Tab-separated table of C-alpha atoms in Angstrom:
chain	number	residue	atom	x	y	z
X	1	MET	CA	19.505	6.754	2.930
X	2	GLY	CA	22.451	4.436	2.341
X	3	VAL	CA	21.609	2.344	5.411
X	4	LEU	CA	17.919	2.185	4.466
X	5	TYR	CA	18.843	1.167	0.919
X	6	ASN	CA	20.999	-1.663	2.266
X	7	GLU	CA	18.527	-2.755	4.975
X	8	VAL	CA	15.462	-2.995	2.724
X	9	PRO	CA	16.073	-5.036	-0.468
X	10	SER	CA	14.564	-3.440	-3.569
X	11	GLY	CA	14.396	-3.901	-7.327
X	12	VAL	CA	12.936	-6.442	-9.743
X	13	GLY	CA	13.133	-9.967	-8.324
X	14	SER	CA	14.835	-8.734	-5.149
X	15	LYS	CA	15.359	-11.297	-2.387
X	16	GLY	CA	14.848	-10.493	1.285
X	17	ARG	CA	16.698	-11.210	4.494
X	18	LEU	CA	14.176	-13.819	5.629
X	19	ARG	CA	14.417	-17.541	4.976
X	20	LEU	CA	10.944	-18.997	5.313
X	21	SER	CA	10.023	-22.654	5.564
X	22	ARG	CA	6.749	-23.815	3.981
X	23	LYS	CA	5.230	-23.922	7.473
X	24	ASP	CA	6.351	-20.328	8.154
X	25	GLU	CA	4.935	-19.154	4.843
X	26	GLN	CA	1.574	-20.831	5.410
X	27	ARG	CA	1.286	-19.312	8.883
X	28	LEU	CA	2.213	-15.883	7.504
X	29	LEU	CA	-0.521	-16.204	4.867
X	30	ARG	CA	-3.089	-16.866	7.602
X	31	ILE	CA	-2.135	-14.233	10.184
X	32	GLY	CA	-0.414	-11.496	8.144
X	33	ALA	CA	1.417	-8.742	10.031
X	34	ARG	CA	0.936	-10.611	13.311
X	35	TRP	CA	3.467	-13.165	12.056
X	36	ALA	CA	6.110	-10.430	11.771
X	37	VAL	CA	5.277	-9.065	15.243
X	38	GLU	CA	5.507	-12.569	16.745
X	39	GLU	CA	8.925	-12.883	15.092
X	40	GLY	CA	10.083	-9.735	16.897
X	41	MET	CA	9.489	-7.254	14.070
X	42	GLY	CA	7.185	-4.661	15.586
X	43	SER	CA	4.640	-4.467	18.383
X	44	VAL	CA	0.958	-5.056	19.067
X	45	ASP	CA	0.575	-1.258	18.833
X	46	ASP	CA	1.495	-1.549	15.140
X	47	LEU	CA	-1.305	-4.063	14.633
X	48	ALA	CA	-3.755	-1.693	16.332
X	49	HIS	CA	-2.890	0.904	13.670
X	50	THR	CA	-3.236	-1.425	10.682
X	51	GLU	CA	-6.351	-2.097	8.624
X	52	ASN	CA	-8.031	-5.298	9.857
X	53	GLY	CA	-5.353	-5.603	12.550
X	54	GLY	CA	-2.913	-6.637	9.820
X	55	ALA	CA	-4.786	-9.724	8.590
X	56	ILE	CA	-8.053	-10.537	6.871
X	57	ASP	CA	-9.909	-13.687	7.908
X	58	GLY	CA	-10.711	-16.421	5.420
X	59	ALA	CA	-7.296	-16.862	3.789
X	60	ASP	CA	-6.680	-20.430	2.578
X	61	PRO	CA	-3.008	-21.317	1.920
X	62	SER	CA	-4.046	-24.667	0.414
X	63	LEU	CA	-5.359	-22.808	-2.667
X	64	ILE	CA	-1.970	-21.261	-3.438
X	65	SER	CA	0.002	-22.724	-6.353
X	66	GLU	CA	3.514	-24.072	-5.968
X	67	LYS	CA	4.772	-21.333	-8.284
X	68	ALA	CA	3.258	-18.623	-6.051
X	69	TYR	CA	4.936	-20.190	-3.001
X	70	GLU	CA	8.253	-20.279	-4.861
X	71	ARG	CA	7.988	-16.622	-5.875
X	72	GLY	CA	6.821	-15.468	-2.451
X	73	ARG	CA	9.317	-17.305	-0.259
X	74	PRO	CA	12.406	-15.146	-1.014
X	75	GLN	CA	10.525	-11.864	-1.505
X	76	GLN	CA	8.996	-11.372	1.953
X	77	GLY	CA	10.477	-8.181	3.398
X	78	THR	CA	11.342	-6.590	0.027
X	79	LEU	CA	10.259	-3.321	-1.558
X	80	GLY	CA	10.080	-4.398	-5.182
X	81	SER	CA	10.202	-2.107	-8.196
X	82	GLY	CA	8.080	0.233	-10.306
X	83	ASN	CA	6.090	2.746	-8.282
X	84	HIS	CA	6.934	1.072	-4.956
X	85	PHE	CA	9.004	3.240	-2.658
X	86	LEU	CA	10.314	3.958	0.817
X	87	GLU	CA	10.363	7.714	1.366
X	88	ILE	CA	11.688	9.932	4.154
X	89	GLN	CA	9.518	13.043	4.275
X	90	TYR	CA	8.753	16.040	6.464
X	91	VAL	CA	5.404	17.596	7.354
X	92	ASP	CA	5.345	20.725	5.228
X	93	LYS	CA	1.825	21.911	6.098
X	94	ILE	CA	-0.981	21.036	8.512
X	95	PHE	CA	-4.450	21.873	7.156
X	96	ASP	CA	-6.441	20.762	10.227
X	97	GLU	CA	-4.575	21.233	13.504
X	98	LYS	CA	-7.061	19.285	15.631
X	99	ALA	CA	-6.946	16.313	13.239
X	100	GLY	CA	-3.159	16.589	12.994
X	101	ASN	CA	-2.859	16.405	16.780
X	102	ALA	CA	-5.115	13.344	16.844
X	103	LEU	CA	-2.853	11.594	14.303
X	104	GLY	CA	0.344	12.772	16.026
X	105	LEU	CA	1.434	15.028	13.149
X	106	TRP	CA	2.917	18.535	13.345
X	107	GLU	CA	4.721	20.887	10.961
X	108	GLY	CA	8.444	20.200	10.586
X	109	GLN	CA	8.130	16.605	11.790
X	110	VAL	CA	9.999	13.843	9.938
X	111	THR	CA	7.873	10.956	8.643
X	112	VAL	CA	8.424	7.810	6.594
X	113	MET	CA	5.998	6.468	3.980
X	114	ILE	CA	6.246	2.890	2.665
X	115	HIS	CA	4.439	1.795	-0.475
X	116	THR	CA	4.662	-1.874	-1.433
X	117	GLY	CA	2.432	-4.938	-1.509
X	118	SER	CA	2.397	-8.687	-2.011
X	119	ARG	CA	5.234	-8.699	-4.571
X	120	GLY	CA	5.579	-11.632	-6.967
X	121	PHE	CA	3.428	-13.766	-4.683
X	122	GLY	CA	0.304	-11.658	-5.232
X	123	HIS	CA	1.073	-11.290	-8.926
X	124	GLN	CA	1.218	-15.063	-9.307
X	125	VAL	CA	-2.046	-15.556	-7.393
X	126	CYS	CA	-3.688	-13.143	-9.844
X	127	THR	CA	-2.152	-14.888	-12.868
X	128	ASP	CA	-3.272	-18.313	-11.633
X	129	PHE	CA	-6.848	-17.218	-11.067
X	130	LEU	CA	-7.195	-15.353	-14.364
X	131	ASP	CA	-7.116	-18.797	-15.968
X	132	VAL	CA	-9.659	-20.118	-13.453
X	133	MET	CA	-11.956	-17.147	-14.068
X	134	ALA	CA	-11.638	-17.532	-17.839
X	135	GLY	CA	-13.098	-21.013	-17.419
X	136	ALA	CA	-15.891	-19.620	-15.222
X	137	VAL	CA	-16.743	-16.994	-17.857
X	138	ARG	CA	-17.285	-19.770	-20.396
X	139	ARG	CA	-19.178	-21.956	-17.923
X	140	PHE	CA	-21.613	-19.196	-16.961
X	141	GLY	CA	-21.926	-17.769	-20.493
X	142	ILE	CA	-20.668	-14.290	-19.494
X	143	ASN	CA	-19.968	-11.958	-22.428
X	144	LEU	CA	-16.904	-9.762	-21.736
X	145	PRO	CA	-15.756	-6.722	-23.748
X	146	ASP	CA	-12.215	-7.363	-22.438
X	147	ARG	CA	-10.785	-10.683	-21.213
X	148	GLU	CA	-9.089	-8.882	-18.302
X	149	LEU	CA	-12.564	-8.284	-16.851
X	150	ALA	CA	-12.615	-12.036	-16.108
X	151	CYS	CA	-15.110	-12.736	-13.331
X	152	SER	CA	-17.409	-15.278	-11.724
X	153	PRO	CA	-20.616	-15.043	-9.639
X	154	TYR	CA	-19.826	-14.402	-5.974
X	155	ARG	CA	-21.257	-17.690	-4.689
X	156	SER	CA	-19.523	-19.824	-7.333
X	157	ALA	CA	-16.658	-22.122	-6.313
X	158	GLU	CA	-14.271	-20.146	-8.524
X	159	ALA	CA	-15.096	-16.824	-6.837
X	160	GLN	CA	-14.914	-18.229	-3.314
X	161	ASP	CA	-11.563	-19.887	-4.026
X	162	TYR	CA	-10.216	-16.669	-5.509
X	163	LEU	CA	-11.300	-14.569	-2.523
X	164	ALA	CA	-9.628	-17.024	-0.126
X	165	ALA	CA	-6.390	-16.919	-2.169
X	166	MET	CA	-6.556	-13.114	-2.518
X	167	ARG	CA	-6.892	-12.800	1.275
X	168	ALA	CA	-3.704	-14.832	1.621
X	169	ALA	CA	-1.986	-12.372	-0.745
X	170	ALA	CA	-3.301	-9.419	1.284
X	171	ASN	CA	-1.923	-10.989	4.460
X	172	TYR	CA	1.432	-11.480	2.709
X	173	ALA	CA	1.428	-7.752	1.897
X	174	TRP	CA	0.616	-6.666	5.468
X	175	ALA	CA	3.440	-8.887	6.777
X	176	ASN	CA	5.776	-7.480	4.119
X	177	ARG	CA	5.137	-3.865	5.120
X	178	GLN	CA	5.476	-4.763	8.806
X	179	CYS	CA	8.927	-6.296	8.220
X	180	ILE	CA	10.043	-3.238	6.246
X	181	THR	CA	8.657	-0.925	8.946
X	182	HIS	CA	10.744	-2.755	11.541
X	183	TRP	CA	13.965	-2.548	9.500
X	184	THR	CA	13.300	1.137	8.787
X	185	ARG	CA	13.113	1.799	12.522
X	186	GLU	CA	16.343	-0.121	13.048
X	187	ALA	CA	18.081	1.995	10.402
X	188	PHE	CA	17.008	5.227	12.108
X	189	ILE	CA	18.096	3.921	15.520
X	190	ARG	CA	21.518	2.885	14.202
X	191	VAL	CA	22.265	6.067	12.239
X	192	LEU	CA	20.878	8.578	14.747
X	193	ARG	CA	22.154	6.567	17.748
X	194	SER	CA	18.898	7.043	19.560
X	195	SER	CA	16.310	4.858	21.281
X	196	PRO	CA	12.940	3.959	19.703
X	197	GLU	CA	11.211	5.956	22.439
X	198	ASP	CA	13.260	9.094	21.742
X	199	LEU	CA	12.716	8.782	17.989
X	200	GLY	CA	8.968	8.249	18.380
X	201	LEU	CA	8.657	6.219	15.174
X	202	SER	CA	5.100	5.070	15.773
X	203	LEU	CA	2.879	3.784	12.994
X	204	ILE	CA	0.046	6.120	11.975
X	205	TYR	CA	-1.741	3.688	9.659
X	206	ASP	CA	-1.260	0.824	7.202
X	207	VAL	CA	-3.994	0.496	4.588
X	208	ALA	CA	-4.493	-1.739	1.532
X	209	HIS	CA	-5.081	-0.255	-1.921
X	210	ASN	CA	-5.805	-3.263	-4.121
X	211	ILE	CA	-8.241	-5.588	-2.417
X	212	ALA	CA	-11.812	-6.886	-2.608
X	213	LYS	CA	-13.699	-6.892	0.695
X	214	VAL	CA	-17.189	-7.921	1.753
X	215	GLU	CA	-18.816	-4.857	3.365
X	216	THR	CA	-22.253	-3.514	4.199
X	217	HIS	CA	-23.269	-0.235	2.545
X	218	GLU	CA	-26.418	1.731	1.851
X	219	VAL	CA	-27.780	1.339	-1.676
X	220	LYS	CA	-30.910	3.337	-2.603
X	221	GLY	CA	-31.849	3.672	1.057
X	222	LYS	CA	-31.329	0.018	1.954
X	223	LYS	CA	-28.412	-1.727	3.671
X	224	LYS	CA	-26.811	-4.266	1.357
X	225	GLN	CA	-23.865	-6.612	1.582
X	226	LEU	CA	-21.447	-5.910	-1.271
X	227	VAL	CA	-18.073	-7.005	-2.538
X	228	VAL	CA	-16.189	-3.699	-2.813
X	229	HIS	CA	-13.085	-3.982	-4.983
X	230	ARG	CA	-10.695	-1.085	-4.407
X	231	LYS	CA	-8.089	-1.068	-7.167
X	232	GLY	CA	-5.734	1.899	-6.918
X	233	ALA	CA	-8.107	3.098	-4.213
X	234	THR	CA	-7.997	3.032	-0.449
X	235	ARG	CA	-10.602	2.494	2.238
X	236	ALA	CA	-11.701	5.780	3.839
X	237	PHE	CA	-14.216	5.067	6.594
X	238	PRO	CA	-15.833	7.929	8.555
X	239	PRO	CA	-15.784	8.706	12.290
X	240	GLY	CA	-17.680	6.172	14.382
X	241	HIS	CA	-17.321	3.260	11.950
X	242	PRO	CA	-17.089	-0.004	13.939
X	243	GLU	CA	-14.207	-1.376	11.821
X	244	LEU	CA	-11.901	1.488	12.776
X	245	PRO	CA	-9.345	0.973	15.550
X	246	PRO	CA	-10.158	2.718	18.872
X	247	ALA	CA	-7.457	5.364	18.244
X	248	TYR	CA	-9.322	6.633	15.162
X	249	ARG	CA	-12.929	5.853	16.027
X	250	HIS	CA	-13.581	9.558	16.732
X	251	THR	CA	-11.514	11.048	13.877
X	252	GLY	CA	-12.270	8.811	10.916
X	253	GLN	CA	-9.771	6.606	9.136
X	254	PRO	CA	-6.401	7.998	8.050
X	255	VAL	CA	-6.158	8.091	4.241
X	256	LEU	CA	-2.719	8.022	2.598
X	257	ILE	CA	-2.347	9.520	-0.895
X	258	PRO	CA	1.244	9.410	-2.161
X	259	GLY	CA	2.345	11.629	-5.017
X	260	ASP	CA	5.498	11.391	-7.121
X	261	MET	CA	9.015	11.420	-5.712
X	262	GLY	CA	9.566	15.089	-6.581
X	263	ARG	CA	6.467	16.753	-5.152
X	264	ALA	CA	4.396	15.692	-2.143
X	265	SER	CA	2.156	13.139	-0.435
X	266	TYR	CA	-0.931	13.726	1.713
X	267	VAL	CA	-2.676	12.421	4.801
X	268	LEU	CA	-6.456	12.845	4.898
X	269	LEU	CA	-9.378	11.500	6.954
X	270	GLY	CA	-12.431	9.568	5.781
X	271	SER	CA	-15.818	11.285	5.852
X	272	GLU	CA	-19.548	10.550	6.112
X	273	GLN	CA	-20.094	12.022	2.650
X	274	GLY	CA	-17.445	9.739	1.211
X	275	MET	CA	-19.168	6.789	2.858
X	276	ARG	CA	-22.443	7.676	1.151
X	277	GLU	CA	-21.042	8.597	-2.266
X	278	THR	CA	-18.085	6.230	-2.731
X	279	TRP	CA	-18.810	3.443	-0.208
X	280	GLY	CA	-15.957	4.721	1.923
X	281	SER	CA	-13.310	4.871	-0.809
X	282	THR	CA	-10.699	7.438	-1.843
X	283	CYS	CA	-8.030	7.359	-4.560
X	284	HIS	CA	-4.593	6.046	-3.659
X	285	GLY	CA	-2.120	8.121	-5.646
X	286	ALA	CA	-2.119	10.801	-8.304
X	287	GLY	CA	-2.323	8.565	-11.385
X	288	ARG	CA	-0.042	8.522	-14.417
X	289	VAL	CA	-0.195	10.872	-17.407
X	290	LEU	CA	2.694	9.181	-19.248
X	291	SER	CA	3.220	5.473	-19.839
X	292	ARG	CA	6.504	4.050	-18.594
X	293	HIS	CA	7.793	3.894	-22.179
X	294	GLN	CA	6.842	7.532	-22.817
X	295	ALA	CA	8.515	8.633	-19.579
X	296	ILE	CA	11.787	6.844	-20.456
X	297	LYS	CA	11.741	8.510	-23.872
X	298	ARG	CA	11.164	11.972	-22.363
X	299	ALA	CA	13.947	11.481	-19.786
X	300	LYS	CA	16.560	10.564	-22.413
X	301	GLY	CA	19.745	12.574	-21.894
X	302	ARG	CA	18.635	13.860	-18.485
X	303	ALA	CA	20.003	12.991	-15.025
X	304	ILE	CA	16.775	12.658	-13.030
X	305	TYR	CA	18.627	11.940	-9.790
X	306	ARG	CA	20.572	15.203	-10.215
X	307	GLU	CA	17.369	17.158	-10.897
X	308	LEU	CA	15.941	15.789	-7.655
X	309	GLU	CA	19.128	16.600	-5.732
X	310	ASP	CA	18.808	20.195	-6.927
X	311	GLN	CA	15.405	20.216	-5.180
X	312	GLY	CA	16.958	18.852	-1.970
X	313	ILE	CA	15.730	15.284	-2.522
X	314	TYR	CA	18.247	12.436	-2.283
X	315	VAL	CA	17.190	9.355	-4.265
X	316	MET	CA	18.611	5.839	-4.489
X	317	SER	CA	17.361	3.349	-7.059
X	318	LYS	CA	18.332	-0.129	-8.205
X	319	GLY	CA	16.487	-0.241	-11.534
X	320	ARG	CA	18.237	1.416	-14.492
X	321	HIS	CA	15.064	2.938	-15.917
X	322	THR	CA	13.118	3.339	-12.672
X	323	LEU	CA	13.904	7.020	-12.090
X	324	ALA	CA	12.896	7.868	-15.647
X	325	GLU	CA	9.669	5.853	-15.390
X	326	GLU	CA	8.812	7.473	-12.064
X	327	MET	CA	9.826	11.094	-12.691
X	328	SER	CA	7.369	13.802	-11.661
X	329	GLU	CA	6.248	14.571	-15.216
X	330	ALA	CA	4.924	11.006	-15.543
X	331	TYR	CA	2.232	11.746	-12.927
X	332	LYS	CA	-0.598	14.185	-12.360
X	333	ASP	CA	0.063	16.836	-9.727
X	334	VAL	CA	-1.045	15.127	-6.515
X	335	SER	CA	-1.994	18.476	-4.928
X	336	GLU	CA	-4.618	19.050	-7.637
X	337	VAL	CA	-5.926	15.502	-7.222
X	338	VAL	CA	-6.159	15.874	-3.427
X	339	ASP	CA	-7.934	19.235	-3.769
X	340	VAL	CA	-10.600	17.491	-5.865
X	341	VAL	CA	-10.979	14.764	-3.209
X	342	HIS	CA	-11.160	17.366	-0.410
X	343	ASN	CA	-13.532	19.776	-2.189
X	344	ALA	CA	-15.837	16.901	-3.165
X	345	GLY	CA	-16.060	15.952	0.531
X	346	ILE	CA	-14.819	12.404	-0.113
X	347	SER	CA	-11.982	12.840	2.421
X	348	SER	CA	-10.629	15.880	4.253
X	349	LYS	CA	-7.037	17.153	4.112
X	350	VAL	CA	-4.934	16.900	7.273
X	351	ALA	CA	-1.262	17.183	6.263
X	352	ARG	CA	1.059	17.625	3.291
X	353	LEU	CA	4.363	15.704	3.340
X	354	ARG	CA	7.384	16.707	1.243
X	355	PRO	CA	10.091	14.184	0.232
X	356	ILE	CA	13.657	14.412	1.548
X	357	GLY	CA	14.995	11.010	0.519
X	358	VAL	CA	13.577	8.251	-1.683
X	359	VAL	CA	14.455	4.576	-2.106
X	360	LYS	CA	13.078	3.121	-5.356
X	361	GLY	CA	13.353	-0.405	-6.709
């Protein structure tokens, strides 16, 4: 855990190990995780197990503000803060042995889950375009109950520019996770003094959970092209879907639902029913029951890291309040949430993963 904590920068405003030129950054925004692989951080097999091959077409770096470039340049390859984490886990239970075999999962196996995104770069892209969309709302005479629902018609210049900038942010995020994946492997190799082949640290799947994508779905019996915005949700396509990589064409897409750092996370598979009822979407996470302020108040006088150690979970965190904000009581029980998803037929349970060690920002 100490090596991982040192190898992967974390915390608010953390700066990474990479020093990107403007040309590097623009290329990264166009080709996503492929940039990291070309720089020696990972393999083409990683790209084959990443949504969209690690990059979404249509990104336009020319639409990115100078401030977003400034924020993004030092943060590539960093974990960040808040609910972002790097977690060493073990497979506690397999619910579907055939599906588990197809994903390369078995009981007792050690796994690593990485949850982070486009960092300050993506945040700045959003901030910049909220102002643009506010102008579009006035221009098109749209009446909003809440200004944060700022929007613009799909074919408008504002919407098209936003989608192109958002795709650049998504590509930044895929590259970010690929860099962290590479450094995580290096940490395991160094500490366990083993080869990558012996360790078998292969990527199961990398999936976005805050992105708008143009997709075709059935609406009232007719195929329609839609912009599906998954916010706090993850794509969950069924077996046979043409956008799935060959490795998962017959199983359906792996779905990752992390819980809190004291309980569990889950791997599921997308389903046909989910495709019909939710346009191929499943939740990504348990969801909070306490605000960050409420959680800090409830944790006053407690040593959260010690409580986790008593459960056999070693945690390292940079932020002073992070462990309080992210304690188990701040979240719904992920097992109950996943049971709802499974019983509703939206996605099917494959494996439950228990935490051993957690790096938080």
